[in-house]
Amino acid sequence: KMKGLVIVLALFLCVFGKETFEGLSDSLLDFWTEPIHDSLAVDVRVPFHSLQAVRAFLGYHEIHYEIMIHDLQDLMDEEQREMMKSRASQPRTTDGYDYASYHTFSEITSFMDMLVQEKPNFVSKLVIGKSYEGRPLNVLKFSTGANRPGIWIDTGIHAREWVTPASGTWFAKKIVSDYGHDTVLTAILDKFDIFLEIVTNPDGFHFTHTSNRMWRKTRKPNDGSICVGVDANRNWDAGFSGAGSSNNPCSETYRGPSAHSEPEVKAIVDFVKSHGNLKAFVSIHSYSQMLLYPYGYTRTPCKDQAELDELAKKAVTDLKSLYGTNYKYGSIINVIYQASGGTIDWTYNQGIKYSYTFELRDTGRYGFMLPANQIIPTAEETWLALMAIMEHTKNNPY
Amino acid sequence: MHRFCSVCVVLFSLVWPCLVQPQTPTSQPLGLTSLHEGNCSCALRLHHTEPTSQEGLVMTSRELNPQFYEASRAGRVVQHHLNTLYGSPFRVYVVTQVHTARTEDTGDDGMKYVLEFSVKDWASEGPECKASAEVLYPRGDVHQPPKVQSSPDGLLQANTSDKEQAFYQRYSAAAGPVSAKDIPDSYGHIDPEMEHFWHLAWVASSFIMLNESSENTLYSLAQVAKVTQLNIQDGQLRFELQVLLHDMVSQNINRWKLQVSWSPADGVQVLEMELLPRCHCKSQTRP
């Protein structure tokens, strides 16, 4: 329990390094900002039982401080109450689910279970592994027959990109609604299974709900570092450790200690290898409004560049037809930046020709904090692009 | 603490009739590019230069794909520049598309990008205008901000002066100082009362984003963490802001604290700005 204070220490730190605070035992103080420079303030959480000692220490050393939060537990309890209030009514069916709002990991998991329950002969839930913190890595399988080739879609690999799992949820419902009614989708599903992993990074996703909305990476601690997490889209074995990722655990693009070191990534790698017959692989991110194909780690064009480029052009044209949303398209390294160890570079090198990455809305106005009223329009237009990719995959067997 | 020289902004609120003119041929040194569609009342006059060459020096010029990142990043720099000059709580510009782009390596001076692009004011939902500009990224070991060429006559826009005056009057006379946080919130929601402070933060952040830009950055305002109104001084509304800036290339989110002043007459000025330290702690509750 967080019964304690947060104290700001200001400006007199030039004389004192962190070593000075070892006058108090290390375990007493939880530094929220590190003492790194003598003119920068430091935020510290002080447990209740240490309050007296810390006040005395600060007073003796004439260190100026301000109390920012008097009782952290109160604040956290209040936050919990707020969240409970807005989560009061849970839907009983996927028809009652609110697709136009952002949901938590447990709500999305409940949605998946409801969908399977409603269409048990069509939808099943596979658990392909566990996250670092022990959350299930759930994949919905849409299948109308055995031994089919597959199409993979994932959303939510980067925690703060909330519109992606929100869209993924909508895609799941769309597939179930349109099968048997939309001729193109029905034809696709009569030849292929669709695999959909909605929350690909559940630990990170949970963290964006409870602690830091801007978190990107996984939540696995890094040996020898105070910094947590690995960029799951730099952890794949394709150009791993090359330019376009970082070897610093504190970086947002930290590649991890080795390729596939993250359980969230390893689970997909294992799935792809054991399935052995995936024909398209789409990994969905936000934001920037782009449809990208390999490579990110090298400027060498991939051998299917011409076909992937033409298909991307068709897909973004279809996407634009709905609401006029403009997408750029091209290889990762040309359109956005050099990125090594990326998902679709690996899947492409495994022989999955139709490997694409999306960057959904918008282009920076709201960025990661896309208003909830844009979830459904985003999902609807993106679906048209996905359909173009899936249809082309079906019509061009390899 | 950084001290940032205040930039005086003179706003034009003239509404010009739509100018129907033939496209200026590229042999002319100064281009007036106008928009021909419908009711557009927007003309943008930005300095358009020819590929210059000094005696004996051959300029290396390279055509860029306008969809690719080099053109996009340079377009973003132009956007920041326009906002520092013409932005307000009622006017925020976005470069919507780069149409053509080329680079000129000027050698010691740096890398110059010459762009044709479309821009619009999304705060007052103005029309989309075509324009051109140049961005020069200086060379050197120490980072220097890019320089953007635009002519003094600048951007013409919809008349927002009434709204600006009303906003100014309202917050000069307000009973208590305004204060808010998390704009937009985690769900992308913005309180209608706070929308113009969000615009103001976009404009103020543009000074920082312009300063911090290089060929390897692409900045946006991710969120306004805090806005607090300070006392009026010299007829300027003043605010302290904490903003989270997102750089797409590094994927970093940097927290900046700034002190900003604004009035309809003097525009947005950044009085102070400071990069705040990143929190790398187990219970990381903020970037």
XYZ file of C-alpha atoms in Angstrom:
685
model
C 0.000 0.000 0.000
C 1.192 3.436 -0.884
C 0.755 5.236 2.367
C 3.287 7.943 1.937
C 4.235 11.295 0.659
C 5.895 12.531 -2.427
C 8.432 15.203 -1.789
C 10.185 17.438 -4.216
C 13.760 18.286 -3.474
C 14.765 21.438 -5.212
C 17.882 23.147 -6.287
C 20.354 22.417 -3.544
C 21.470 19.146 -4.925
C 24.757 20.508 -6.251
C 26.397 19.703 -2.975
C 24.717 16.371 -2.600
C 24.796 13.419 -4.887
C 22.600 10.406 -4.420
C 25.315 9.027 -2.151
C 24.344 11.586 0.469
C 20.965 9.952 0.738
C 22.621 6.740 1.678
C 22.634 8.322 5.107
C 19.105 6.990 4.918
C 18.959 3.421 3.763
C 18.275 2.992 0.064
C 15.123 1.005 0.530
C 13.426 3.936 2.253
C 13.261 6.222 -0.723
C 11.651 5.584 -4.112
C 13.151 8.134 -6.493
C 10.627 9.070 -9.157
C 13.187 11.294 -10.830
C 16.850 10.627 -10.371
C 19.250 13.209 -8.913
C 21.253 13.731 -12.072
C 22.131 17.396 -12.143
C 22.561 20.024 -9.492
C 19.991 22.409 -10.868
C 17.219 19.877 -11.429
C 14.576 19.019 -8.904
C 14.082 15.448 -7.773
C 10.818 13.709 -6.961
C 10.846 11.114 -4.213
C 8.169 8.909 -2.728
C 8.696 8.548 1.010
C 7.038 5.647 2.831
C 5.077 6.652 5.871
C 7.332 5.067 8.438
C 10.338 6.933 7.048
C 8.691 10.332 7.099
C 10.166 11.484 10.391
C 13.703 10.453 9.472
C 13.543 12.032 6.018
C 12.125 15.333 7.301
C 14.855 15.469 9.905
C 17.496 14.675 7.294
C 16.262 17.338 4.866
C 15.952 19.901 7.621
C 19.454 19.236 8.907
C 20.951 19.564 5.402
C 18.791 22.619 4.629
C 17.365 21.022 1.516
C 14.249 22.813 0.319
C 11.254 20.639 -0.443
C 7.582 20.783 -1.321
C 4.988 18.133 -0.763
C 3.259 17.365 -4.045
C 0.991 14.523 -2.982
C 0.096 14.043 0.666
C -1.273 10.554 0.439
C -0.563 8.492 -2.626
C -2.891 5.699 -1.587
C -5.819 8.121 -1.444
C -5.047 9.283 -4.935
C -4.843 5.771 -6.266
C -8.055 4.738 -4.489
C -9.821 7.715 -6.013
C -8.591 6.769 -9.448
C -9.814 3.220 -8.977
C -13.231 4.496 -7.906
C -13.429 6.650 -11.049
C -12.595 3.728 -13.266
C -15.077 1.433 -11.545
C -17.844 3.998 -12.014
C -17.367 4.191 -15.743
C -17.119 0.428 -16.071
C -20.376 -0.181 -14.207
C -22.337 -1.937 -16.941
C -20.632 -4.772 -18.790
C -22.146 -5.923 -22.085
C -23.641 -9.418 -22.244
C -23.252 -9.907 -26.001
C -20.905 -8.673 -28.675
C -23.891 -6.739 -30.067
C -24.012 -4.793 -26.825
C -20.281 -4.037 -26.782
C -19.325 -0.406 -27.270
C -16.991 -0.364 -30.297
C -16.784 3.436 -30.165
C -14.894 3.559 -26.921
C -11.537 2.436 -25.565
C -11.471 -0.672 -23.394
C -9.169 -2.344 -20.893
C -7.389 -5.650 -21.360
C -9.956 -7.510 -19.264
C -12.868 -6.007 -21.199
C -11.296 -7.036 -24.497
C -10.653 -10.517 -23.148
C -14.317 -10.766 -22.115
C -15.301 -9.629 -25.590
C -13.220 -12.397 -27.152
C -14.800 -15.007 -24.886
C -18.293 -13.745 -25.733
C -17.552 -13.890 -29.462
C -16.358 -17.483 -29.208
C -19.416 -18.365 -27.137
C -21.728 -16.834 -29.748
C -20.097 -18.511 -32.758
C -18.429 -21.654 -31.451
C -18.326 -23.358 -34.853
C -16.597 -20.439 -36.459
C -14.477 -18.673 -33.832
C -12.082 -20.178 -31.335
C -9.550 -18.677 -28.951
C -5.962 -19.901 -28.958
C -3.555 -19.016 -26.179
C -0.168 -18.897 -27.880
C 1.827 -18.015 -24.793
C 2.071 -15.786 -21.740
C 3.357 -12.245 -21.373
C 6.221 -11.467 -19.006
C 3.758 -10.616 -16.219
C 1.773 -13.769 -16.902
C -1.106 -12.477 -19.004
C -2.448 -14.805 -21.700
C -1.517 -14.042 -25.302
C -4.910 -14.615 -26.907
C -5.477 -15.153 -30.614
C -8.888 -15.449 -32.229
C -9.064 -18.058 -34.983
C -11.776 -17.681 -37.626
C -12.053 -20.966 -39.495
C -14.597 -22.720 -41.669
C -12.596 -25.897 -42.321
C -9.464 -27.824 -41.479
C -5.886 -27.591 -42.781
C -6.256 -24.211 -44.366
C -3.530 -21.660 -45.117
C -3.759 -18.646 -42.820
C -3.820 -14.872 -42.723
C -2.506 -13.186 -39.590
C -3.464 -9.769 -38.198
C -2.111 -8.282 -34.977
C -2.875 -5.033 -33.168
C -1.593 -3.488 -29.942
C 2.060 -4.527 -30.115
C 2.943 -1.003 -28.983
C 1.035 -0.243 -25.827
C 0.133 3.428 -26.365
C -1.332 2.870 -29.841
C -4.848 2.445 -28.485
C -6.747 2.847 -31.745
C -5.173 -0.407 -32.966
C -6.670 -2.882 -30.455
C -9.864 -0.842 -30.647
C -9.885 -1.466 -34.409
C -8.886 -5.098 -33.922
C -11.967 -5.630 -31.778
C -14.124 -4.089 -34.486
C -12.452 -6.334 -37.140
C -13.344 -9.417 -35.091
C -16.988 -8.439 -34.998
C -16.898 -7.475 -38.685
C -15.605 -10.890 -39.715
C -18.356 -12.640 -37.786
C -21.040 -10.268 -39.128
C -19.973 -10.424 -42.757
C -19.267 -14.133 -43.108
C -22.094 -15.582 -45.131
C -23.233 -12.124 -46.238
C -20.284 -10.496 -47.940
C -19.279 -12.588 -50.959
C -15.631 -11.508 -50.984
C -15.028 -12.184 -47.298
C -16.951 -15.462 -47.477
C -14.785 -16.584 -50.409
C -11.642 -15.672 -48.452
C -12.794 -17.599 -45.387
C -13.672 -20.613 -47.470
C -10.005 -20.887 -48.405
C -8.124 -19.333 -45.453
C -8.220 -19.148 -41.694
C -7.854 -15.683 -40.195
C -5.837 -15.289 -36.992
C -6.310 -12.087 -35.016
C -4.246 -11.135 -31.977
C -5.879 -8.030 -30.565
C -3.714 -7.219 -27.534
C -0.258 -8.326 -28.590
C 1.465 -6.567 -25.675
C -0.944 -6.970 -22.738
C 1.519 -5.918 -20.009
C 2.310 -2.673 -21.788
C -1.354 -2.120 -22.557
C -2.318 -2.584 -18.924
C 0.424 -0.154 -17.925
C -0.987 2.522 -20.239
C -4.315 2.209 -18.426
C -2.961 2.263 -14.899
C 0.281 4.230 -14.911
C 1.640 5.857 -18.029
C -0.486 6.461 -21.082
C 2.605 7.059 -23.199
C 4.239 3.666 -22.585
C 5.354 1.840 -25.741
C 7.415 -1.200 -24.893
C 6.918 -4.492 -23.065
C 7.257 -4.518 -19.259
C 10.107 -6.930 -18.757
C 12.880 -5.540 -16.513
C 16.339 -5.265 -18.025
C 19.364 -6.749 -16.245
C 21.644 -4.119 -14.843
C 19.350 -1.226 -15.674
C 16.647 0.733 -13.908
C 14.825 0.952 -17.207
C 12.067 -1.477 -18.070
C 10.857 -2.929 -21.332
C 11.823 -3.805 -24.872
C 10.460 -2.429 -28.141
C 8.625 -5.502 -29.419
C 8.950 -4.199 -32.975
C 12.772 -4.212 -32.814
C 13.094 -7.625 -31.194
C 12.638 -9.839 -34.273
C 15.428 -11.729 -35.961
C 15.686 -9.638 -39.105
C 18.653 -7.302 -39.250
C 18.601 -7.645 -35.460
C 20.999 -5.239 -33.713
C 21.534 -3.205 -36.863
C 21.026 0.519 -37.279
C 17.443 1.475 -36.594
C 17.200 0.106 -33.070
C 18.923 0.911 -29.793
C 21.084 -1.143 -27.427
C 20.150 1.138 -24.533
C 17.463 -0.353 -22.257
C 16.213 3.157 -21.494
C 15.466 3.819 -25.149
C 11.994 3.589 -26.661
C 13.480 1.516 -29.472
C 15.552 -0.833 -27.289
C 15.941 -4.073 -29.195
C 16.291 -6.337 -26.185
C 19.213 -8.539 -25.113
C 18.711 -10.922 -28.050
C 16.328 -11.612 -30.909
C 12.992 -13.045 -29.704
C 13.956 -12.438 -26.083
C 10.475 -11.093 -25.357
C 7.862 -13.778 -24.635
C 5.280 -11.729 -26.532
C 7.433 -11.925 -29.662
C 8.605 -15.506 -29.140
C 5.018 -16.694 -28.904
C 4.237 -15.365 -32.374
C 7.510 -16.676 -33.804
C 6.692 -20.146 -32.463
C 3.151 -19.936 -33.783
C 4.231 -18.856 -37.266
C 6.852 -21.613 -37.483
C 4.583 -24.354 -36.218
C 1.654 -23.282 -38.392
C 3.966 -23.245 -41.379
C 1.332 -22.085 -43.850
C 0.613 -18.412 -43.312
C 0.266 -16.511 -46.578
C -0.258 -12.954 -45.338
C 0.868 -11.189 -42.195
C -0.354 -7.738 -41.172
C 0.930 -5.932 -38.084
C -0.992 -2.811 -37.130
C 0.369 0.320 -35.444
C -0.500 3.982 -35.083
C -0.015 6.820 -35.919
C 1.025 8.298 -39.325
C -1.460 7.016 -41.918
C 0.859 4.714 -43.849
C 0.781 1.282 -45.418
C 4.282 -0.177 -45.389
C 6.017 -3.267 -46.713
C 9.542 -4.655 -46.107
C 12.275 -3.778 -45.535
C 12.933 -1.521 -42.595
C 16.439 -2.710 -41.824
C 17.973 -2.300 -45.270
C 17.621 -0.127 -48.356
C 17.902 -3.201 -50.564
C 14.438 -3.548 -52.084
C 12.673 -6.793 -51.238
C 12.318 -9.077 -54.254
C 8.529 -8.667 -54.415
C 8.717 -4.887 -54.154
C 6.841 -4.189 -57.385
C 3.881 -6.402 -56.519
C 3.729 -5.263 -52.877
C 3.867 -1.644 -53.996
C 1.042 -2.081 -56.485
C -1.100 -3.904 -53.940
C -0.389 -1.208 -51.347
C -1.500 1.423 -53.829
C -4.786 -0.406 -54.414
C -5.321 -0.913 -50.690
C -4.832 2.763 -49.809
C -7.054 3.817 -52.688
C -9.812 1.597 -51.293
C -9.164 2.977 -47.814
C -9.420 6.549 -49.042
C -12.686 5.892 -50.839
C -14.601 5.791 -47.571
C -13.757 9.040 -45.754
C -11.060 10.648 -47.898
C -8.241 9.679 -45.522
C -4.855 10.007 -47.223
C -2.282 7.285 -46.678
C 1.331 7.196 -47.829
C 2.733 3.843 -48.900
C 6.087 2.276 -49.638
C 8.838 0.381 -47.871
C 9.399 1.068 -44.186
C 12.900 2.419 -44.674
C 11.826 4.865 -47.350
C 8.551 6.157 -46.006
C 9.087 6.374 -42.257
C 12.606 5.513 -41.036
C 15.223 2.811 -40.783
C 14.055 0.213 -38.261
C 15.871 -3.051 -37.601
C 14.475 -6.194 -35.998
C 10.946 -5.427 -37.161
C 8.063 -7.868 -37.324
C 7.264 -7.892 -41.019
C 10.905 -8.003 -42.101
C 11.112 -11.293 -40.220
C 7.814 -12.671 -41.502
C 8.719 -11.726 -45.071
C 12.078 -13.472 -44.738
C 10.202 -16.540 -43.498
C 8.496 -16.631 -46.866
C 5.241 -14.855 -46.019
C 5.129 -12.690 -49.120
C 2.188 -10.440 -48.240
C 3.725 -8.890 -45.135
C 2.468 -5.404 -44.356
C 2.495 -2.902 -41.523
C -0.160 -0.254 -41.091
C 0.184 3.041 -39.270
C -3.397 4.141 -38.609
C -4.861 7.618 -37.933
C -3.944 10.359 -37.478
C -0.889 12.306 -38.685
C -0.081 14.037 -35.395
C -2.936 16.327 -34.445
C -4.143 13.927 -31.734
C -1.469 11.283 -32.360
C -1.746 8.468 -29.841
C -4.686 10.160 -28.091
C -7.066 9.683 -30.994
C -10.616 10.654 -29.984
C -12.848 7.649 -29.423
C -15.334 8.935 -31.997
C -12.702 8.179 -34.651
C -12.334 4.502 -33.704
C -15.112 3.174 -35.907
C -14.314 5.338 -38.975
C -10.663 4.297 -38.634
C -11.577 0.632 -38.358
C -14.038 0.840 -41.272
C -11.600 2.430 -43.695
C -8.714 0.185 -42.600
C -10.923 -2.843 -43.149
C -11.229 -1.942 -46.840
C -7.444 -1.984 -47.152
C -7.257 -5.300 -45.290
C -9.858 -6.766 -47.608
C -7.791 -5.680 -50.619
C -4.751 -7.444 -49.175
C -6.668 -10.582 -48.217
C -8.437 -10.801 -51.560
C -5.182 -10.432 -53.450
C -3.648 -13.125 -51.242
C -6.509 -15.468 -52.098
C -6.318 -14.726 -55.815
C -2.544 -15.124 -56.014
C -1.606 -18.410 -54.388
C 2.078 -19.172 -53.987
C 16.785 27.345 -17.811
C 16.714 28.458 -21.417
C 15.717 31.976 -22.283
C 14.050 32.185 -25.632
C 14.024 35.434 -27.508
C 10.446 36.429 -27.971
C 9.256 36.511 -31.532
C 7.012 39.338 -32.452
C 4.167 38.160 -34.582
C 2.142 40.480 -36.681
C -1.094 38.943 -37.738
C -2.839 39.613 -40.962
C -6.558 39.288 -40.808
C -7.296 40.532 -44.269
C -9.469 38.337 -46.333
C -8.357 38.512 -49.922
C -10.625 37.487 -52.755
C -9.573 34.353 -54.481
C -6.811 35.277 -56.858
C -7.054 33.570 -60.169
C -3.634 33.750 -61.698
C -1.664 31.593 -64.038
C 0.909 29.471 -62.247
C 4.069 31.542 -61.877
C 6.695 30.110 -64.163
C 9.718 28.928 -62.236
C 11.961 31.472 -63.887
C 10.534 34.206 -61.669
C 12.335 34.872 -58.420
C 9.276 35.544 -56.272
C 6.237 33.351 -56.542
C 2.697 34.149 -55.596
C 0.936 30.854 -55.492
C -2.792 31.016 -55.330
C -5.540 28.544 -54.812
C -8.181 28.347 -57.466
C -10.902 26.261 -55.942
C -14.310 27.676 -55.246
C -14.606 30.084 -52.402
C -11.051 29.925 -51.295
C -9.877 33.210 -49.972
C -6.369 32.294 -49.201
C -3.197 33.241 -50.892
C 0.185 32.356 -49.643
C 3.201 34.288 -50.707
C 6.368 32.481 -49.815
C 9.784 33.113 -51.175
C 10.622 30.726 -53.953
C 14.217 30.703 -55.057
C 15.964 29.188 -57.974
C 18.731 26.688 -57.402
C 21.474 29.176 -56.620
C 25.036 28.589 -57.565
C 28.024 30.606 -56.550
C 30.809 31.233 -59.012
C 32.608 28.051 -59.846
C 30.515 25.880 -57.471
C 28.236 23.195 -58.807
C 25.211 22.636 -56.574
C 24.199 19.032 -56.118
C 20.465 18.946 -56.432
C 18.464 15.812 -55.771
C 14.782 15.261 -56.473
C 12.945 13.641 -53.542
C 9.915 11.398 -53.468
C 7.328 13.589 -51.693
C 5.870 10.511 -49.938
C 9.177 9.600 -48.347
C 10.457 10.722 -44.985
C 12.962 13.365 -46.065
C 10.231 15.454 -47.655
C 7.824 14.837 -44.763
C 10.317 15.937 -42.128
C 11.168 19.124 -44.008
C 7.445 19.822 -44.455
C 6.978 19.466 -40.709
C 9.712 22.056 -40.103
C 7.856 24.474 -42.357
C 4.707 23.776 -40.342
C 6.442 24.615 -37.063
C 7.834 27.773 -38.634
C 4.423 28.936 -39.861
C 2.915 28.363 -36.439
C 5.599 30.392 -34.698
C 4.823 33.296 -37.018
C 1.076 33.111 -37.463
C -0.350 30.713 -34.898
C -2.785 31.719 -32.145
C -5.422 30.136 -29.918
C -7.620 30.288 -33.027
C -5.095 29.445 -35.722
C -2.955 26.316 -35.957
C -1.380 25.254 -39.243
C -0.706 21.800 -40.579
C 1.249 20.937 -43.702
C -1.159 18.395 -45.145
C 0.916 17.198 -48.080
C 4.252 17.762 -49.743
C 3.824 17.835 -53.522
C 7.386 18.217 -54.738
C 10.681 18.314 -52.929
C 14.314 18.538 -53.772
C 17.522 19.029 -51.825
C 20.450 21.279 -52.587
C 23.689 20.637 -50.808
C 25.051 24.100 -50.116
C 28.265 22.706 -48.629
C 29.352 24.459 -45.446
C 26.040 26.202 -44.962
C 24.117 22.976 -44.773
C 21.453 20.987 -46.598
C 18.690 22.979 -48.215
C 15.281 21.501 -48.984
C 13.002 23.212 -51.485
C 9.373 22.210 -51.121
C 5.962 22.739 -52.651
C 3.227 21.760 -50.267
C -0.329 22.279 -49.102
C -1.133 23.829 -45.766
C -4.274 24.588 -43.832
C -5.399 26.065 -40.558
C -7.197 23.285 -38.720
C -8.172 25.357 -35.700
C -10.526 27.592 -37.629
C -11.003 24.999 -40.409
C -9.673 27.240 -43.119
C -9.148 26.291 -46.756
C -6.174 24.312 -47.962
C -3.573 26.423 -49.735
C -0.621 25.576 -51.899
C 2.684 27.188 -51.100
C 6.412 26.764 -51.400
C 9.288 27.292 -49.002
C 12.901 26.463 -48.298
C 14.358 24.768 -45.261
C 18.069 24.964 -44.492
C 19.461 22.514 -41.954
C 22.818 23.949 -40.805
C 25.852 21.706 -40.596
C 28.083 21.415 -37.558
C 28.852 19.430 -34.435
C 26.580 21.522 -32.271
C 22.895 21.388 -33.171
C 21.474 24.548 -34.634
C 17.837 25.000 -35.539
C 16.848 24.856 -39.204
C 16.132 28.115 -41.012
C 12.993 28.524 -43.055
C 12.584 31.075 -45.808
C 9.261 32.809 -46.037
C 8.583 36.268 -47.322
C 7.504 39.035 -44.932
C 4.012 39.180 -46.398
C 3.300 35.662 -45.263
C 0.151 33.756 -44.727
C -3.312 35.157 -45.131
C -6.092 33.581 -43.268
C -9.683 33.675 -42.163
C -10.644 36.576 -39.936
C -10.345 35.345 -36.375
C -9.705 38.706 -34.735
C -13.171 38.957 -33.146
C -12.826 35.563 -31.535
C -9.317 36.394 -30.381
C -10.455 39.651 -28.818
C -13.330 37.929 -27.046
C -11.014 35.220 -25.746
C -8.504 37.810 -24.604
C -11.163 39.862 -22.812
C -12.614 36.805 -21.155
C -9.364 35.566 -19.696
C -8.093 39.026 -18.740
C -11.135 39.489 -16.590
C -11.554 35.894 -15.398
C -12.440 35.434 -11.748
C -9.808 32.788 -11.145
C -6.724 31.776 -13.115
C -7.334 28.919 -15.543
C -5.691 25.630 -14.819
C -6.109 22.228 -16.456
C -4.240 19.049 -17.237
C -4.094 16.258 -19.806
C -5.344 17.878 -22.981
C -6.380 15.735 -24.779
C -7.024 13.103 -22.103
C -6.178 9.419 -22.536
C -9.341 8.914 -24.597
C -8.639 11.824 -26.948
C -11.292 13.945 -25.296
C -10.891 17.706 -24.976
C -13.201 19.845 -22.874
C -14.642 22.510 -25.232
C -13.510 25.168 -22.727
C -9.933 23.953 -23.116
C -9.746 23.693 -26.876
C -8.154 27.087 -27.422
C -5.550 26.416 -24.751
C -4.711 23.277 -26.706
C -4.241 25.422 -29.816
C -2.116 27.858 -27.838
C 0.028 24.954 -26.624
C 0.447 23.722 -30.206
C 1.690 27.146 -31.249
C 3.968 27.590 -28.251
C 5.338 24.068 -28.689
C 6.130 24.907 -32.305
C 8.888 27.225 -31.094
C 10.481 24.310 -29.240
C 9.823 21.805 -32.009
C 11.355 24.137 -34.585
C 14.382 24.676 -32.377
C 14.858 20.960 -31.838
C 14.290 19.882 -35.444
C 16.890 18.253 -37.648
C 16.836 15.986 -40.681
C 16.331 13.164 -38.165
C 13.291 14.350 -36.265
C 9.538 14.567 -36.792
C 7.825 16.345 -33.905
C 4.208 16.611 -32.788
C 2.534 17.763 -29.607
C 1.429 14.518 -27.943
C -0.405 16.063 -25.012
C -0.608 19.186 -22.872
C 0.234 17.829 -19.443
C -0.552 21.045 -17.587
C -1.676 24.573 -18.260
C -1.733 27.219 -15.534
C -2.628 30.832 -16.030
C -0.263 33.388 -14.532
C -0.853 37.081 -13.858
C -1.347 39.423 -16.757
C 1.774 41.406 -17.492
C 2.156 44.309 -19.942
C -1.234 43.531 -21.382
C -0.257 39.950 -22.253
C -2.084 36.891 -21.009
C 0.547 34.595 -19.525
C 0.576 30.863 -18.975
C 2.866 28.183 -17.704
C 2.606 25.005 -19.773
C 3.993 21.531 -19.485
C 3.850 19.760 -22.823
C 4.742 16.284 -24.015
C 6.409 16.360 -27.419
C 6.622 13.182 -29.492
C 9.467 12.630 -31.936
C 8.427 9.929 -34.404
C 12.000 9.040 -35.375
C 13.396 8.286 -31.916
C 9.878 7.562 -30.565
C 10.842 9.625 -27.539
C 8.314 11.640 -25.617
C 9.988 14.665 -24.086
C 8.455 16.821 -21.386
C 9.003 20.555 -21.689
C 8.008 23.328 -19.336
C 7.400 26.723 -20.870
C 6.202 30.174 -20.049
C 4.132 31.748 -22.763
C 2.515 35.107 -23.347
C -0.212 36.013 -25.806
C -2.364 38.891 -26.883
C -4.203 39.460 -30.155
C -1.851 42.290 -31.030
C 1.447 40.658 -30.103
C 0.739 37.019 -30.828
C 2.333 34.068 -29.071
C 5.721 34.522 -27.456
C 7.727 31.947 -25.540
C 9.413 33.632 -22.601
C 11.131 30.618 -21.079
C 11.504 26.978 -21.957
C 13.064 24.048 -20.155
C 13.435 20.353 -20.931
C 12.414 18.374 -17.852
C 14.291 15.224 -16.856
C 12.902 11.841 -17.829
C 11.680 9.565 -15.116
C 13.368 6.163 -15.287
C 11.929 4.591 -12.224
C 10.141 1.328 -11.497
C 6.899 3.088 -10.717
C 7.143 5.259 -13.797
C 3.963 7.234 -13.702
C 4.832 9.772 -16.341
C 7.151 10.122 -19.303
